[in-house]
mmCIF file with all atom_site columns, C-alpha atoms and ligand atoms in Angstrom:
data_model
loop_
_atom_site.group_PDB
_atom_site.id
_atom_site.type_symbol
_atom_site.label_atom_id
_atom_site.label_alt_id
_atom_site.label_comp_id
_atom_site.label_asym_id
_atom_site.label_entity_id
_atom_site.label_seq_id
_atom_site.pdbx_PDB_ins_code
_atom_site.Cartn_x
_atom_site.Cartn_y
_atom_site.Cartn_z
_atom_site.occupancy
_atom_site.B_iso_or_equiv
_atom_site.pdbx_formal_charge
_atom_site.auth_seq_id
_atom_site.auth_comp_id
_atom_site.auth_asym_id
_atom_site.auth_atom_id
_atom_site.pdbx_PDB_model_num
ATOM   1   C CA  . MET H 1 1   ? -36.491 14.777  11.223 1.00 91.00 ? 1   MET H CA  1
ATOM   2   C CA  . CYS H 1 2   ? -32.765 13.973  10.993 1.00 92.00 ? 2   CYS H CA  1
ATOM   3   C CA  . PHE H 1 3   ? -32.084 14.319  7.478  1.00 93.00 ? 3   PHE H CA  1
ATOM   4   C CA  . LEU H 1 4   ? -34.249 17.352  7.115  1.00 94.00 ? 4   LEU H CA  1
ATOM   5   C CA  . LYS H 1 5   ? -34.111 19.497  10.518 1.00 95.00 ? 5   LYS H CA  1
ATOM   6   C CA  . GLY H 1 6   ? -31.154 18.631  11.955 1.00 97.00 ? 6   GLY H CA  1
ATOM   7   C CA  . GLU H 1 7   ? -29.427 15.343  13.848 1.00 97.00 ? 7   GLU H CA  1
ATOM   8   C CA  . GLU H 1 8   ? -30.215 17.503  17.140 1.00 96.00 ? 8   GLU H CA  1
ATOM   9   C CA  . PHE H 1 9   ? -33.742 17.181  16.475 1.00 95.00 ? 9   PHE H CA  1
ATOM   10  C CA  . CYS H 1 10  ? -33.543 13.211  15.896 1.00 92.00 ? 10  CYS H CA  1
ATOM   11  C CA  . PRO H 1 11  ? -35.283 11.431  18.420 1.00 89.00 ? 11  PRO H CA  1
ATOM   12  C CA  . GLY H 1 12  ? -32.814 9.744   20.690 1.00 92.00 ? 12  GLY H CA  1
ATOM   13  C CA  . ALA H 1 13  ? -30.208 12.491  19.832 1.00 97.00 ? 13  ALA H CA  1
ATOM   14  C CA  . GLU H 1 14  ? -29.271 12.649  23.453 1.00 97.00 ? 14  GLU H CA  1
ATOM   15  C CA  . LYS H 1 15  ? -28.243 9.128   23.443 1.00 96.00 ? 15  LYS H CA  1
ATOM   16  C CA  . VAL H 1 16  ? -26.833 9.025   19.680 1.00 97.00 ? 16  VAL H CA  1
ATOM   17  C CA  . GLN H 1 17  ? -24.996 12.425  19.924 1.00 97.00 ? 17  GLN H CA  1
ATOM   18  C CA  . PRO H 1 18  ? -22.101 11.622  22.325 1.00 97.00 ? 18  PRO H CA  1
ATOM   19  C CA  . ILE H 1 19  ? -21.489 8.138   20.398 1.00 97.00 ? 19  ILE H CA  1
ATOM   20  C CA  . ILE H 1 20  ? -21.285 9.980   17.086 1.00 97.00 ? 20  ILE H CA  1
ATOM   21  C CA  . LYS H 1 21  ? -18.816 12.755  18.390 1.00 97.00 ? 21  LYS H CA  1
ATOM   22  C CA  . SER H 1 22  ? -16.490 10.035  20.000 1.00 97.00 ? 22  SER H CA  1
ATOM   23  C CA  . VAL H 1 23  ? -16.548 8.011   16.656 1.00 97.00 ? 23  VAL H CA  1
ATOM   24  C CA  . GLU H 1 24  ? -15.656 11.619  14.826 1.00 96.00 ? 24  GLU H CA  1
ATOM   25  C CA  . GLU H 1 25  ? -12.945 12.077  17.608 1.00 97.00 ? 25  GLU H CA  1
ATOM   26  C CA  . SER H 1 26  ? -11.148 8.702   17.094 1.00 97.00 ? 26  SER H CA  1
ATOM   27  C CA  . ASP H 1 27  ? -8.506  7.707   14.317 1.00 97.00 ? 27  ASP H CA  1
ATOM   28  C CA  . ILE H 1 28  ? -9.793  3.784   14.224 1.00 98.00 ? 28  ILE H CA  1
ATOM   29  C CA  . ILE H 1 29  ? -13.127 2.870   14.077 1.00 98.00 ? 29  ILE H CA  1
ATOM   30  C CA  . ILE H 1 30  ? -13.952 -0.610  15.291 1.00 98.00 ? 30  ILE H CA  1
ATOM   31  C CA  . LEU H 1 31  ? -17.543 -2.378  14.708 1.00 98.00 ? 31  LEU H CA  1
ATOM   32  C CA  . ASP H 1 32  ? -18.101 -5.374  16.568 1.00 98.00 ? 32  ASP H CA  1
ATOM   33  C CA  . SER H 1 33  ? -21.123 -7.528  16.495 1.00 98.00 ? 33  SER H CA  1
ATOM   34  C CA  . PRO H 1 34  ? -22.033 -11.304 17.113 1.00 96.00 ? 34  PRO H CA  1
ATOM   35  C CA  . ASN H 1 35  ? -23.006 -12.934 14.089 1.00 97.00 ? 35  ASN H CA  1
ATOM   36  C CA  . TYR H 1 36  ? -26.680 -13.135 14.462 1.00 97.00 ? 36  TYR H CA  1
ATOM   37  C CA  . VAL H 1 37  ? -28.783 -15.214 11.640 1.00 97.00 ? 37  VAL H CA  1
ATOM   38  C CA  . MET H 1 38  ? -25.507 -14.020 9.186  1.00 97.00 ? 38  MET H CA  1
ATOM   39  C CA  . GLU H 1 39  ? -26.067 -10.390 9.584  1.00 98.00 ? 39  GLU H CA  1
ATOM   40  C CA  . MET H 1 40  ? -25.139 -8.059  12.533 1.00 98.00 ? 40  MET H CA  1
ATOM   41  C CA  . SER H 1 41  ? -27.407 -7.568  15.889 1.00 98.00 ? 41  SER H CA  1
ATOM   42  C CA  . GLY H 1 42  ? -30.199 -5.769  15.301 1.00 98.00 ? 42  GLY H CA  1
ATOM   43  C CA  . ASN H 1 43  ? -28.961 -3.404  18.265 1.00 97.00 ? 43  ASN H CA  1
ATOM   44  C CA  . LEU H 1 44  ? -25.856 -2.484  16.161 1.00 98.00 ? 44  LEU H CA  1
ATOM   45  C CA  . LYS H 1 45  ? -28.128 -1.993  12.851 1.00 98.00 ? 45  LYS H CA  1
ATOM   46  C CA  . ASN H 1 46  ? -30.472 0.634   14.683 1.00 97.00 ? 46  ASN H CA  1
ATOM   47  C CA  . LEU H 1 47  ? -27.271 2.555   15.930 1.00 97.00 ? 47  LEU H CA  1
ATOM   48  C CA  . MET H 1 48  ? -26.338 2.669   12.177 1.00 98.00 ? 48  MET H CA  1
ATOM   49  C CA  . ASP H 1 49  ? -29.907 3.865   11.255 1.00 97.00 ? 49  ASP H CA  1
ATOM   50  C CA  . HIS H 1 50  ? -28.975 6.696   13.495 1.00 97.00 ? 50  HIS H CA  1
ATOM   51  C CA  . PHE H 1 51  ? -25.663 7.316   11.916 1.00 97.00 ? 51  PHE H CA  1
ATOM   52  C CA  . ALA H 1 52  ? -27.548 7.267   8.372  1.00 97.00 ? 52  ALA H CA  1
ATOM   53  C CA  . TYR H 1 53  ? -27.396 11.456  8.034  1.00 97.00 ? 53  TYR H CA  1
ATOM   54  C CA  . ARG H 1 54  ? -23.317 10.911  8.172  1.00 98.00 ? 54  ARG H CA  1
ATOM   55  C CA  . TRP H 1 55  ? -23.562 9.049   4.956  1.00 98.00 ? 55  TRP H CA  1
ATOM   56  C CA  . ILE H 1 56  ? -21.493 10.712  1.865  1.00 97.00 ? 56  ILE H CA  1
ATOM   57  C CA  . THR H 1 57  ? -24.891 11.078  0.098  1.00 96.00 ? 57  THR H CA  1
ATOM   58  C CA  . HIS H 1 58  ? -25.877 13.645  3.107  1.00 97.00 ? 58  HIS H CA  1
ATOM   59  C CA  . ARG H 1 59  ? -23.481 15.450  5.648  1.00 97.00 ? 59  ARG H CA  1
ATOM   60  C CA  . PRO H 1 60  ? -20.197 13.464  5.898  1.00 98.00 ? 60  PRO H CA  1
ATOM   61  C CA  . TYR H 1 61  ? -17.872 14.207  8.593  1.00 98.00 ? 61  TYR H CA  1
ATOM   62  C CA  . GLY H 1 62  ? -14.766 15.296  6.787  1.00 98.00 ? 62  GLY H CA  1
ATOM   63  C CA  . LYS H 1 63  ? -12.091 13.492  8.687  1.00 97.00 ? 63  LYS H CA  1
ATOM   64  C CA  . MET H 1 64  ? -13.829 10.248  7.875  1.00 98.00 ? 64  MET H CA  1
ATOM   65  C CA  . PHE H 1 65  ? -12.177 10.107  4.603  1.00 98.00 ? 65  PHE H CA  1
ATOM   66  C CA  . THR H 1 66  ? -8.803  9.462   6.231  1.00 97.00 ? 66  THR H CA  1
ATOM   67  C CA  . LYS H 1 67  ? -9.630  7.074   9.122  1.00 98.00 ? 67  LYS H CA  1
ATOM   68  C CA  . VAL H 1 68  ? -9.371  3.277   9.207  1.00 98.00 ? 68  VAL H CA  1
ATOM   69  C CA  . GLY H 1 69  ? -12.074 0.928   10.032 1.00 98.00 ? 69  GLY H CA  1
ATOM   70  C CA  . LEU H 1 70  ? -12.159 -2.445  11.409 1.00 98.00 ? 70  LEU H CA  1
ATOM   71  C CA  . THR H 1 71  ? -15.134 -4.960  11.709 1.00 98.00 ? 71  THR H CA  1
ATOM   72  C CA  . ILE H 1 72  ? -15.223 -7.919  13.676 1.00 98.00 ? 72  ILE H CA  1
ATOM   73  C CA  . SER H 1 73  ? -17.960 -10.704 14.082 1.00 98.00 ? 73  SER H CA  1
ATOM   74  C CA  . SER H 1 74  ? -17.814 -13.727 16.032 1.00 95.00 ? 74  SER H CA  1
ATOM   75  C CA  . SER H 1 75  ? -19.981 -16.756 15.042 1.00 96.00 ? 75  SER H CA  1
ATOM   76  C CA  . ALA H 1 76  ? -20.656 -20.193 16.522 1.00 95.00 ? 76  ALA H CA  1
ATOM   77  C CA  . GLY H 1 77  ? -20.171 -22.417 13.661 1.00 95.00 ? 77  GLY H CA  1
ATOM   78  C CA  . ALA H 1 78  ? -21.144 -20.442 10.215 1.00 96.00 ? 78  ALA H CA  1
ATOM   79  C CA  . PRO H 1 79  ? -18.713 -18.161 8.336  1.00 96.00 ? 79  PRO H CA  1
ATOM   80  C CA  . ALA H 1 80  ? -19.291 -14.319 9.578  1.00 97.00 ? 80  ALA H CA  1
ATOM   81  C CA  . ASN H 1 81  ? -17.897 -12.946 6.282  1.00 98.00 ? 81  ASN H CA  1
ATOM   82  C CA  . ASN H 1 82  ? -21.366 -11.542 5.112  1.00 97.00 ? 82  ASN H CA  1
ATOM   83  C CA  . THR H 1 83  ? -21.819 -9.827  8.680  1.00 98.00 ? 83  THR H CA  1
ATOM   84  C CA  . VAL H 1 84  ? -18.333 -7.925  8.726  1.00 98.00 ? 84  VAL H CA  1
ATOM   85  C CA  . LYS H 1 85  ? -18.988 -7.119  5.189  1.00 98.00 ? 85  LYS H CA  1
ATOM   86  C CA  . SER H 1 86  ? -22.298 -5.497  5.884  1.00 98.00 ? 86  SER H CA  1
ATOM   87  C CA  . MET H 1 87  ? -20.869 -3.827  8.925  1.00 98.00 ? 87  MET H CA  1
ATOM   88  C CA  . ALA H 1 88  ? -18.080 -2.486  6.357  1.00 98.00 ? 88  ALA H CA  1
ATOM   89  C CA  . LYS H 1 89  ? -20.418 -1.115  4.211  1.00 98.00 ? 89  LYS H CA  1
ATOM   90  C CA  . GLN H 1 90  ? -21.746 1.234   7.039  1.00 98.00 ? 90  GLN H CA  1
ATOM   91  C CA  . LEU H 1 91  ? -18.388 2.667   7.607  1.00 98.00 ? 91  LEU H CA  1
ATOM   92  C CA  . LYS H 1 92  ? -17.478 3.060   3.865  1.00 98.00 ? 92  LYS H CA  1
ATOM   93  C CA  . TRP H 1 93  ? -20.582 4.970   3.167  1.00 98.00 ? 93  TRP H CA  1
ATOM   94  C CA  . MET H 1 94  ? -19.730 7.236   6.064  1.00 98.00 ? 94  MET H CA  1
ATOM   95  C CA  . GLY H 1 95  ? -16.642 8.175   3.931  1.00 97.00 ? 95  GLY H CA  1
ATOM   96  C CA  . ILE H 1 96  ? -13.979 5.688   5.741  1.00 98.00 ? 96  ILE H CA  1
ATOM   97  C CA  . PRO H 1 97  ? -11.445 4.667   2.960  1.00 97.00 ? 97  PRO H CA  1
ATOM   98  C CA  . LYS H 1 98  ? -9.864  1.627   4.601  1.00 97.00 ? 98  LYS H CA  1
ATOM   99  C CA  . VAL H 1 99  ? -12.100 -1.154  6.354  1.00 98.00 ? 99  VAL H CA  1
ATOM   100 C CA  . TYR H 1 100 ? -9.907  -4.427  7.627  1.00 98.00 ? 100 TYR H CA  1
ATOM   101 C CA  . LYS H 1 101 ? -12.484 -7.469  8.614  1.00 98.00 ? 101 LYS H CA  1
ATOM   102 C CA  . PHE H 1 102 ? -12.123 -10.086 11.108 1.00 98.00 ? 102 PHE H CA  1
ATOM   103 C CA  . PRO H 1 103 ? -14.952 -12.749 10.903 1.00 98.00 ? 103 PRO H CA  1
ATOM   104 C CA  . PHE H 1 104 ? -14.337 -15.827 13.181 1.00 96.00 ? 104 PHE H CA  1
ATOM   105 C CA  . ILE H 1 105 ? -15.689 -19.073 14.006 1.00 96.00 ? 105 ILE H CA  1
ATOM   106 C CA  . SER H 1 106 ? -15.358 -19.883 17.845 1.00 95.00 ? 106 SER H CA  1
ATOM   107 C CA  . ASN H 1 107 ? -17.023 -23.351 17.787 1.00 94.00 ? 107 ASN H CA  1
ATOM   108 C CA  . ALA H 1 108 ? -18.588 -21.959 20.921 1.00 93.00 ? 108 ALA H CA  1
ATOM   109 C CA  . LEU H 1 109 ? -21.735 -20.369 22.053 1.00 84.00 ? 109 LEU H CA  1
ATOM   110 C CA  . ASN H 1 110 ? -19.660 -17.526 24.250 1.00 84.00 ? 110 ASN H CA  1
ATOM   111 C CA  . ILE H 1 111 ? -16.400 -16.493 25.252 1.00 83.00 ? 111 ILE H CA  1
ATOM   112 C CA  . SER H 1 112 ? -16.765 -18.987 28.601 1.00 91.00 ? 112 SER H CA  1
ATOM   113 C CA  . THR H 1 113 ? -16.858 -21.975 26.646 1.00 93.00 ? 113 THR H CA  1
ATOM   114 C CA  . ILE H 1 114 ? -14.081 -21.314 23.993 1.00 95.00 ? 114 ILE H CA  1
ATOM   115 C CA  . SER H 1 115 ? -11.271 -23.987 23.610 1.00 96.00 ? 115 SER H CA  1
ATOM   116 C CA  . SER H 1 116 ? -7.964  -22.644 24.865 1.00 95.00 ? 116 SER H CA  1
ATOM   117 C CA  . LYS H 1 117 ? -6.392  -23.954 21.540 1.00 96.00 ? 117 LYS H CA  1
ATOM   118 C CA  . LYS H 1 118 ? -8.937  -21.918 19.395 1.00 96.00 ? 118 LYS H CA  1
ATOM   119 C CA  . GLU H 1 119 ? -8.696  -19.010 22.010 1.00 95.00 ? 119 GLU H CA  1
ATOM   120 C CA  . ALA H 1 120 ? -4.814  -19.174 21.002 1.00 96.00 ? 120 ALA H CA  1
ATOM   121 C CA  . GLU H 1 121 ? -5.129  -19.074 17.325 1.00 97.00 ? 121 GLU H CA  1
ATOM   122 C CA  . LEU H 1 122 ? -7.656  -16.141 17.385 1.00 96.00 ? 122 LEU H CA  1
ATOM   123 C CA  . LYS H 1 123 ? -5.330  -14.292 19.642 1.00 96.00 ? 123 LYS H CA  1
ATOM   124 C CA  . GLN H 1 124 ? -2.577  -14.889 16.876 1.00 98.00 ? 124 GLN H CA  1
ATOM   125 C CA  . LYS H 1 125 ? -4.940  -13.881 14.114 1.00 97.00 ? 125 LYS H CA  1
ATOM   126 C CA  . SER H 1 126 ? -6.661  -10.822 15.824 1.00 97.00 ? 126 SER H CA  1
ATOM   127 C CA  . GLU H 1 127 ? -2.457  -9.711  16.664 1.00 98.00 ? 127 GLU H CA  1
ATOM   128 C CA  . LYS H 1 128 ? -1.805  -9.741  12.926 1.00 98.00 ? 128 LYS H CA  1
ATOM   129 C CA  . ILE H 1 129 ? -4.830  -7.777  11.889 1.00 98.00 ? 129 ILE H CA  1
ATOM   130 C CA  . ALA H 1 130 ? -4.179  -5.100  14.842 1.00 98.00 ? 130 ALA H CA  1
ATOM   131 C CA  . LEU H 1 131 ? -0.806  -4.678  13.229 1.00 98.00 ? 131 LEU H CA  1
ATOM   132 C CA  . LYS H 1 132 ? -2.010  -3.987  9.788  1.00 98.00 ? 132 LYS H CA  1
ATOM   133 C CA  . VAL H 1 133 ? -4.683  -1.601  11.156 1.00 98.00 ? 133 VAL H CA  1
ATOM   134 C CA  . LYS H 1 134 ? -2.146  0.369   13.375 1.00 98.00 ? 134 LYS H CA  1
ATOM   135 C CA  . LYS H 1 135 ? 0.331   0.701   10.215 1.00 97.00 ? 135 LYS H CA  1
ATOM   136 C CA  . ARG H 1 136 ? -2.187  2.140   7.947  1.00 97.00 ? 136 ARG H CA  1
ATOM   137 C CA  . ALA H 1 137 ? -3.648  4.509   11.106 1.00 97.00 ? 137 ALA H CA  1
ATOM   138 C CA  . ASN H 1 138 ? 0.005   5.631   11.239 1.00 97.00 ? 138 ASN H CA  1
ATOM   139 C CA  . LYS H 1 139 ? -0.200  6.934   7.738  1.00 94.00 ? 139 LYS H CA  1
ATOM   140 C CA  . PRO H 1 140 ? -3.798  8.081   7.176  1.00 93.00 ? 140 PRO H CA  1
ATOM   141 C CA  . LYS H 1 141 ? -4.563  8.625   3.397  1.00 95.00 ? 141 LYS H CA  1
ATOM   142 C CA  . ALA H 1 142 ? -7.870  8.918   1.383  1.00 97.00 ? 142 ALA H CA  1
ATOM   143 C CA  . SER H 1 143 ? -8.405  6.439   -1.125 1.00 96.00 ? 143 SER H CA  1
ATOM   144 C CA  . LEU H 1 144 ? -9.118  6.945   -4.788 1.00 96.00 ? 144 LEU H CA  1
ATOM   145 C CA  . LYS H 1 145 ? -12.629 5.558   -4.601 1.00 95.00 ? 145 LYS H CA  1
ATOM   146 C CA  . GLY H 1 146 ? -13.133 7.506   -1.469 1.00 96.00 ? 146 GLY H CA  1
ATOM   147 C CA  . LYS H 1 147 ? -12.436 10.607  -3.768 1.00 97.00 ? 147 LYS H CA  1
ATOM   148 C CA  . ILE H 1 148 ? -14.574 9.417   -6.350 1.00 97.00 ? 148 ILE H CA  1
ATOM   149 C CA  . MET H 1 149 ? -17.315 9.323   -4.231 1.00 97.00 ? 149 MET H CA  1
ATOM   150 C CA  . PHE H 1 150 ? -16.748 12.503  -2.793 1.00 97.00 ? 150 PHE H CA  1
ATOM   151 C CA  . TYR H 1 151 ? -16.654 14.179  -6.326 1.00 97.00 ? 151 TYR H CA  1
ATOM   152 C CA  . ILE H 1 152 ? -19.891 12.363  -7.234 1.00 96.00 ? 152 ILE H CA  1
ATOM   153 C CA  . PHE H 1 153 ? -22.161 13.572  -4.568 1.00 96.00 ? 153 PHE H CA  1
ATOM   154 C CA  . ARG H 1 154 ? -20.111 17.014  -4.650 1.00 96.00 ? 154 ARG H CA  1
ATOM   155 C CA  . LYS H 1 155 ? -21.899 17.234  -7.971 1.00 95.00 ? 155 LYS H CA  1
ATOM   156 C CA  . MET H 1 156 ? -25.121 16.385  -6.712 1.00 94.00 ? 156 MET H CA  1
ATOM   157 C CA  . GLN H 1 157 ? -24.848 19.005  -3.855 1.00 95.00 ? 157 GLN H CA  1
ATOM   158 C CA  . ALA H 1 158 ? -23.585 21.760  -6.090 1.00 94.00 ? 158 ALA H CA  1
ATOM   159 C CA  . SER H 1 159 ? -26.541 21.480  -8.253 1.00 91.00 ? 159 SER H CA  1
ATOM   160 C CA  . PRO H 1 160 ? -29.690 23.209  -6.936 1.00 80.00 ? 160 PRO H CA  1
ATOM   161 C CA  . SER H 1 161 ? -31.881 20.674  -8.866 1.00 81.00 ? 161 SER H CA  1
ATOM   162 C CA  . ALA H 1 162 ? -30.406 17.503  -8.091 1.00 78.00 ? 162 ALA H CA  1
ATOM   163 C CA  . SER H 1 163 ? -29.995 18.275  -4.102 1.00 78.00 ? 163 SER H CA  1
ATOM   164 C CA  . TRP H 1 164 ? -33.293 18.085  -2.443 1.00 87.00 ? 164 TRP H CA  1
ATOM   165 C CA  . ASN H 1 165 ? -32.350 18.543  1.067  1.00 93.00 ? 165 ASN H CA  1
ATOM   166 C CA  . PRO H 1 166 ? -31.415 22.259  2.039  1.00 93.00 ? 166 PRO H CA  1
ATOM   167 C CA  . LYS H 1 167 ? -29.948 20.884  4.898  1.00 95.00 ? 167 LYS H CA  1
ATOM   168 C CA  . ASP H 1 168 ? -27.603 18.603  3.754  1.00 96.00 ? 168 ASP H CA  1
ATOM   169 C CA  . ARG H 1 169 ? -26.498 21.007  0.516  1.00 95.00 ? 169 ARG H CA  1
ATOM   170 C CA  . ASP H 1 170 ? -25.970 23.887  3.352  1.00 95.00 ? 170 ASP H CA  1
ATOM   171 C CA  . TRP H 1 171 ? -23.567 21.480  5.149  1.00 97.00 ? 171 TRP H CA  1
ATOM   172 C CA  . TRP H 1 172 ? -21.394 20.727  1.775  1.00 97.00 ? 172 TRP H CA  1
ATOM   173 C CA  . ILE H 1 173 ? -21.412 24.964  1.162  1.00 96.00 ? 173 ILE H CA  1
ATOM   174 C CA  . GLU H 1 174 ? -20.660 25.570  4.843  1.00 97.00 ? 174 GLU H CA  1
ATOM   175 C CA  . GLN H 1 175 ? -17.317 22.953  4.802  1.00 98.00 ? 175 GLN H CA  1
ATOM   176 C CA  . GLY H 1 176 ? -16.162 24.893  1.688  1.00 97.00 ? 176 GLY H CA  1
ATOM   177 C CA  . TRP H 1 177 ? -16.459 21.558  -0.393 1.00 97.00 ? 177 TRP H CA  1
ATOM   178 C CA  . ILE H 1 178 ? -18.602 22.976  -3.081 1.00 96.00 ? 178 ILE H CA  1
ATOM   179 C CA  . LYS H 1 179 ? -15.823 25.566  -3.680 1.00 95.00 ? 179 LYS H CA  1
ATOM   180 C CA  . ASN H 1 180 ? -11.819 23.866  -3.404 1.00 91.00 ? 180 ASN H CA  1
ATOM   181 C CA  . VAL H 1 181 ? -11.666 22.667  0.215  1.00 96.00 ? 181 VAL H CA  1
ATOM   182 C CA  . ARG H 1 182 ? -11.000 18.904  0.070  1.00 97.00 ? 182 ARG H CA  1
ATOM   183 C CA  . PRO H 1 183 ? -11.748 16.758  3.326  1.00 96.00 ? 183 PRO H CA  1
ATOM   184 C CA  . TRP H 1 184 ? -8.869  14.647  2.886  1.00 95.00 ? 184 TRP H CA  1
ATOM   185 C CA  . LYS H 1 185 ? -6.388  17.845  3.159  1.00 86.00 ? 185 LYS H CA  1
HETATM 186 C C1  . FMN Z 2 .   ? -30.128 -14.671 17.797 1.00 55.03 ? 1   FMN Z C1  1
HETATM 187 C C2  . FMN Z 2 .   ? -28.708 -15.329 17.636 1.00 55.03 ? 1   FMN Z C2  1
HETATM 188 C C3  . FMN Z 2 .   ? -28.719 -15.625 16.222 1.00 55.03 ? 1   FMN Z C3  1
HETATM 189 C C4  . FMN Z 2 .   ? -27.331 -16.429 15.910 1.00 55.03 ? 1   FMN Z C4  1
HETATM 190 N N1  . FMN Z 2 .   ? -27.423 -16.819 14.490 1.00 55.03 ? 1   FMN Z N1  1
HETATM 191 C C5  . FMN Z 2 .   ? -26.035 -17.363 14.434 1.00 55.03 ? 1   FMN Z C5  1
HETATM 192 C C6  . FMN Z 2 .   ? -25.732 -17.937 12.893 1.00 55.03 ? 1   FMN Z C6  1
HETATM 193 O O1  . FMN Z 2 .   ? -26.857 -17.572 11.950 1.00 55.03 ? 1   FMN Z O1  1
HETATM 194 N N2  . FMN Z 2 .   ? -24.735 -18.724 12.721 1.00 55.03 ? 1   FMN Z N2  1
HETATM 195 C C7  . FMN Z 2 .   ? -23.982 -19.055 13.736 1.00 55.03 ? 1   FMN Z C7  1
HETATM 196 O O2  . FMN Z 2 .   ? -22.701 -19.367 13.676 1.00 55.03 ? 1   FMN Z O2  1
HETATM 197 N N3  . FMN Z 2 .   ? -24.094 -18.735 14.847 1.00 55.03 ? 1   FMN Z N3  1
HETATM 198 C C8  . FMN Z 2 .   ? -24.992 -18.208 15.340 1.00 55.03 ? 1   FMN Z C8  1
HETATM 199 N N4  . FMN Z 2 .   ? -25.525 -17.589 16.848 1.00 55.03 ? 1   FMN Z N4  1
HETATM 200 C C9  . FMN Z 2 .   ? -24.407 -17.771 17.649 1.00 55.03 ? 1   FMN Z C9  1
HETATM 201 C C10 . FMN Z 2 .   ? -23.388 -16.586 18.059 1.00 55.03 ? 1   FMN Z C10 1
HETATM 202 O O3  . FMN Z 2 .   ? -23.078 -16.094 16.578 1.00 55.03 ? 1   FMN Z O3  1
HETATM 203 C C11 . FMN Z 2 .   ? -22.575 -16.690 19.183 1.00 55.03 ? 1   FMN Z C11 1
HETATM 204 O O4  . FMN Z 2 .   ? -23.179 -17.328 20.123 1.00 55.03 ? 1   FMN Z O4  1
HETATM 205 C C12 . FMN Z 2 .   ? -21.558 -15.583 19.103 1.00 55.03 ? 1   FMN Z C12 1
HETATM 206 O O5  . FMN Z 2 .   ? -20.660 -15.553 18.370 1.00 55.03 ? 1   FMN Z O5  1
HETATM 207 C C13 . FMN Z 2 .   ? -21.387 -15.223 20.517 1.00 55.03 ? 1   FMN Z C13 1
HETATM 208 O O6  . FMN Z 2 .   ? -20.775 -13.969 20.671 1.00 55.03 ? 1   FMN Z O6  1
HETATM 209 P P1  . FMN Z 2 .   ? -20.728 -13.146 22.076 1.00 55.03 ? 1   FMN Z P1  1
HETATM 210 O O7  . FMN Z 2 .   ? -19.765 -14.131 22.899 1.00 55.03 ? 1   FMN Z O7  1
HETATM 211 O O8  . FMN Z 2 .   ? -19.994 -11.900 21.629 1.00 55.03 ? 1   FMN Z O8  1
HETATM 212 O O9  . FMN Z 2 .   ? -22.081 -12.885 22.289 1.00 55.03 ? 1   FMN Z O9  1
HETATM 213 C C14 . FMN Z 2 .   ? -26.285 -16.975 16.802 1.00 55.03 ? 1   FMN Z C14 1
HETATM 214 C C15 . FMN Z 2 .   ? -26.751 -16.272 18.318 1.00 55.03 ? 1   FMN Z C15 1
HETATM 215 C C16 . FMN Z 2 .   ? -27.867 -15.919 18.329 1.00 55.03 ? 1   FMN Z C16 1
HETATM 216 C C17 . FMN Z 2 .   ? -28.448 -15.452 19.748 1.00 55.03 ? 1   FMN Z C17 1
#
């Protein structure tokens, strides 16, 4: 329904649309999830499924091509690298060129049982990452990879035989992307 007819017809649109609108208005997009069996939580993945229509393959939002992403995952003991990578993949497919990652092991079950030494160490690391994110957000730019992805899917949308979904194709035409408008300019 969402892909073919429109996001306003998607079941749950009244809950999802305000969230995606705030994502689209933000300069920095942060996804945060505890590491659950080496992945993001099911709830976050469910939200990501609702965002699927905004993937580059469908109807990407132009400003995404210059935004900055950050993915954070806390883990009790195992490395959460895979989890932050998986969350970053979601943002990259929405067009975000640069996604910073912050996986951390808390050696605790939640914030109330974390040691003060660990808390101080994590605070220091998070401040370093925050500086990098802010620096990039102050000078937003598209990446070469993001531009290549755009041109690949532009080619698909420009070809009536390759574009199977008229709703997606109309979006690319309306944005002027099939002609000479580029989302990062
Ligand atoms: C369903 C579930 C699965 C979990 N899986 C893992 C895991 O695979 N590895 C790990 O180190 N911790 C695991 N944990 C522990 C959580 O990662 C840890 O409690 C989390 O960092 C707490 O974050 P929060 O305070 O934001 O909830 C799991 C916890 C739950 C409830």
